[in-house]
Amino acid sequence: MTPVRVLGISGSLRVGSYNRALLRAAGELAPSNGIELTELDLSPIPFYDGDVEAAGDPDAVADMRHAVRESDAVLLATPEYNRGTSGVLKNALDWLSRPALASVLRWKPVGVVGASTGRGGTRRAQQQVREALLFPGAHVLDDPEVAIPLAWEHFDADGRLTNEETQAALESLLGGLADLARARTATQAA
């Protein structure tokens, strides 16, 4: 069976962030679901500006759009800042939502996860991300929810996901994302 190509994107730029660690954990669990996960770094993406877009996509934006287009699915890992998603992730979604009605996210299977040091576990941030994905027409996986509160209780000092319940939820989400991507591929082939 051909592996499902999933593009992982963290809304945190910090090397040691729990959300980047969550994507690494997803990458470790991915092969059991027939997934190849690669990560995209958002640090070179400029702030969205319609004037810049009108002049032509910056190289980093063109590369990001190409990576999303070539993937079978996307896995977004969002931190939660002030009860919302990060500006970094929202900015990337703003670029990816363009052009209107022809976004690379249209019908793209997307999973949303997140880890936070707070007790809310990124639920509000994930809701914002889901809402931002409505306009470009992404096909967002609703269940299972992977919204990790008190992240230090789920990861060890080296950033490895150690909580077995969280690992199982993440693996279930990856399986659902792979199934959604395979169904989309089968529909396109028919």
Short mmCIF file of C-alpha atoms in Angstrom, two decimals:
data_model
loop_
_atom_site.label_atom_id
_atom_site.label_comp_id
_atom_site.label_asym_id
_atom_site.label_seq_id
_atom_site.Cartn_x
_atom_site.Cartn_y
_atom_site.Cartn_z
CA MET A 1 0.00 0.00 0.00
CA THR A 2 1.28 3.48 -0.86
CA PRO A 3 1.97 5.51 2.28
CA VAL A 4 -0.20 8.53 3.03
CA ARG A 5 1.95 11.67 2.87
CA VAL A 6 1.10 13.91 5.82
CA LEU A 7 2.57 17.37 6.23
CA GLY A 8 3.00 18.34 9.88
CA ILE A 9 2.92 22.04 10.76
CA SER A 10 3.52 23.41 14.26
CA GLY A 11 2.17 26.79 15.24
CA SER A 12 5.10 27.25 17.59
CA LEU A 13 8.52 28.34 16.38
CA ARG A 14 10.30 27.25 19.58
CA VAL A 15 12.59 24.29 18.98
CA GLY A 16 11.69 22.80 22.39
CA SER A 17 7.94 23.43 22.16
CA TYR A 18 5.47 20.76 23.19
CA ASN A 19 3.69 21.15 19.86
CA ARG A 20 6.82 20.36 17.90
CA ALA A 21 7.35 17.42 20.25
CA LEU A 22 3.77 16.35 19.50
CA LEU A 23 4.53 16.34 15.77
CA ARG A 24 7.68 14.29 16.41
CA ALA A 25 5.56 11.80 18.37
CA ALA A 26 3.09 11.69 15.49
CA GLY A 27 5.99 10.97 13.14
CA GLU A 28 7.05 8.05 15.34
CA LEU A 29 3.50 6.64 15.41
CA ALA A 30 2.80 7.35 11.73
CA PRO A 31 4.31 4.23 10.11
CA SER A 32 1.87 1.95 11.97
CA ASN A 33 -0.93 3.83 10.15
CA GLY A 34 0.77 3.71 6.74
CA ILE A 35 1.78 7.36 7.02
CA GLU A 36 4.96 9.23 6.09
CA LEU A 37 5.02 12.47 8.09
CA THR A 38 7.27 15.38 7.20
CA GLU A 39 7.41 18.67 9.05
CA LEU A 40 7.27 22.18 7.63
CA ASP A 41 8.99 25.05 9.44
CA LEU A 42 6.92 28.25 9.47
CA SER A 43 9.76 30.55 10.55
CA PRO A 44 10.54 31.84 7.00
CA ILE A 45 6.89 32.71 6.23
CA PRO A 46 6.37 36.50 6.07
CA PHE A 47 3.31 38.26 7.45
CA TYR A 48 0.39 38.04 5.05
CA ASP A 49 0.06 41.20 2.96
CA GLY A 50 -2.29 41.48 0.00
CA ASP A 51 0.12 43.85 -1.76
CA VAL A 52 2.94 41.31 -1.44
CA GLU A 53 0.61 38.57 -2.70
CA ALA A 54 -0.41 40.72 -5.69
CA ALA A 55 3.26 41.13 -6.61
CA GLY A 56 3.83 37.35 -6.46
CA ASP A 57 4.24 34.83 -3.70
CA PRO A 58 7.46 35.03 -1.71
CA ASP A 59 9.56 31.88 -2.18
CA ALA A 60 8.80 30.59 1.35
CA VAL A 61 5.05 30.91 0.71
CA ALA A 62 5.30 29.23 -2.69
CA ASP A 63 7.27 26.39 -1.08
CA MET A 64 4.67 26.04 1.69
CA ARG A 65 1.79 25.93 -0.80
CA HIS A 66 3.64 23.35 -2.88
CA ALA A 67 4.25 21.18 0.21
CA VAL A 68 0.55 21.31 1.13
CA ARG A 69 -0.52 20.61 -2.46
CA GLU A 70 1.78 17.58 -2.69
CA SER A 71 0.67 16.13 0.66
CA ASP A 72 -2.28 13.80 1.04
CA ALA A 73 -3.21 15.40 4.38
CA VAL A 74 -2.06 18.03 6.85
CA LEU A 75 -1.60 17.75 10.62
CA LEU A 76 -1.64 21.08 12.44
CA ALA A 77 -0.28 21.33 16.01
CA THR A 78 -1.44 24.52 17.69
CA PRO A 79 -0.30 26.06 20.94
CA GLU A 80 -2.76 28.21 22.84
CA TYR A 81 -1.88 31.81 23.62
CA ASN A 82 -4.40 34.08 25.36
CA ARG A 83 -7.22 31.62 24.62
CA GLY A 84 -6.43 31.45 20.92
CA THR A 85 -4.09 29.98 18.33
CA SER A 86 -0.68 31.45 17.61
CA GLY A 87 -0.22 34.34 15.21
CA VAL A 88 2.32 32.18 13.38
CA LEU A 89 -0.22 29.47 12.56
CA LYS A 90 -3.01 31.93 11.76
CA ASN A 91 -0.66 33.77 9.40
CA ALA A 92 0.20 30.52 7.59
CA LEU A 93 -3.50 29.70 7.24
CA ASP A 94 -4.13 33.19 5.85
CA TRP A 95 -1.52 32.59 3.12
CA LEU A 96 -2.78 29.06 2.46
CA SER A 97 -6.40 30.20 2.16
CA ARG A 98 -5.50 32.23 -0.93
CA PRO A 99 -6.52 32.53 -3.66
CA ALA A 100 -10.14 32.52 -2.63
CA LEU A 101 -12.03 29.45 -3.85
CA ALA A 102 -8.82 27.90 -5.20
CA SER A 103 -6.85 27.29 -2.01
CA VAL A 104 -4.47 24.35 -1.72
CA LEU A 105 -6.48 23.49 1.41
CA ARG A 106 -9.72 22.94 -0.54
CA TRP A 107 -10.96 19.42 0.30
CA LYS A 108 -7.57 18.66 1.92
CA PRO A 109 -7.91 16.31 4.92
CA VAL A 110 -6.66 18.14 8.01
CA GLY A 111 -6.15 17.01 11.58
CA VAL A 112 -5.76 19.51 14.43
CA VAL A 113 -3.95 18.71 17.67
CA GLY A 114 -2.29 20.74 20.38
CA ALA A 115 -0.44 20.74 23.67
CA SER A 116 -0.41 23.42 26.31
CA THR A 117 0.97 24.00 29.78
CA GLY A 118 -2.48 25.29 30.75
CA ARG A 119 -5.45 23.28 31.88
CA GLY A 120 -7.54 23.93 28.73
CA GLY A 121 -5.35 21.78 26.50
CA THR A 122 -5.63 24.07 23.41
CA ARG A 123 -9.36 23.49 22.93
CA ARG A 124 -10.02 27.18 22.23
CA ALA A 125 -7.05 27.44 19.90
CA GLN A 126 -8.15 24.32 18.04
CA GLN A 127 -11.62 25.79 17.63
CA GLN A 128 -10.13 28.94 16.10
CA VAL A 129 -8.03 26.85 13.71
CA ARG A 130 -11.08 24.84 12.68
CA GLU A 131 -13.01 28.05 12.03
CA ALA A 132 -10.14 29.46 9.96
CA LEU A 133 -10.18 26.28 7.85
CA LEU A 134 -13.86 26.69 6.93
CA PHE A 135 -13.32 29.43 4.32
CA PRO A 136 -10.69 27.61 2.27
CA GLY A 137 -12.82 24.46 2.39
CA ALA A 138 -10.51 22.04 4.19
CA HIS A 139 -11.99 18.71 5.30
CA VAL A 140 -11.21 18.81 9.03
CA LEU A 141 -11.23 15.64 11.08
CA ASP A 142 -13.44 16.21 14.13
CA ASP A 143 -12.63 13.19 16.24
CA PRO A 144 -10.75 12.06 18.25
CA GLU A 145 -9.70 15.17 20.08
CA VAL A 146 -6.03 15.50 21.01
CA ALA A 147 -5.88 18.59 23.23
CA ILE A 148 -3.17 17.98 25.81
CA PRO A 149 -3.38 20.00 29.05
CA LEU A 150 -0.48 20.28 31.52
CA ALA A 151 1.87 19.08 28.81
CA TRP A 152 4.82 18.44 31.12
CA GLU A 153 2.81 15.50 32.51
CA HIS A 154 2.67 13.90 29.03
CA PHE A 155 6.25 14.45 27.82
CA ASP A 156 9.60 13.59 29.37
CA ALA A 157 12.54 15.99 29.72
CA ASP A 158 13.73 15.07 26.20
CA GLY A 159 10.36 15.96 24.64
CA ARG A 160 9.22 12.36 24.11
CA LEU A 161 5.52 11.67 24.50
CA THR A 162 5.31 9.20 27.39
CA ASN A 163 1.61 9.23 28.33
CA GLU A 164 0.11 6.04 26.91
CA GLU A 165 -3.46 7.38 26.80
CA THR A 166 -2.30 10.40 24.81
CA GLN A 167 -0.24 8.18 22.50
CA ALA A 168 -3.35 6.06 21.84
CA ALA A 169 -5.47 9.16 21.10
CA LEU A 170 -2.81 10.52 18.73
CA GLU A 171 -2.51 7.17 16.97
CA SER A 172 -6.29 7.01 16.59
CA LEU A 173 -6.33 10.51 15.10
CA LEU A 174 -3.57 9.56 12.67
CA GLY A 175 -5.54 6.49 11.62
CA GLY A 176 -8.63 8.62 11.01
CA LEU A 177 -6.61 11.15 9.04
CA ALA A 178 -5.07 8.37 6.90
CA ASP A 179 -8.53 6.88 6.25
CA LEU A 180 -9.88 10.28 5.23
CA ALA A 181 -6.91 10.86 2.90
CA ARG A 182 -7.29 7.41 1.32
CA ALA A 183 -11.02 7.97 0.80
CA ARG A 184 -10.29 11.30 -0.90
CA THR A 185 -7.68 9.68 -3.15
CA ALA A 186 -10.12 6.91 -4.09
CA THR A 187 -12.84 9.46 -4.89
CA GLN A 188 -10.45 11.45 -7.10
CA ALA A 189 -9.40 8.29 -8.94
CA ALA A 190 -13.00 7.25 -9.63
#
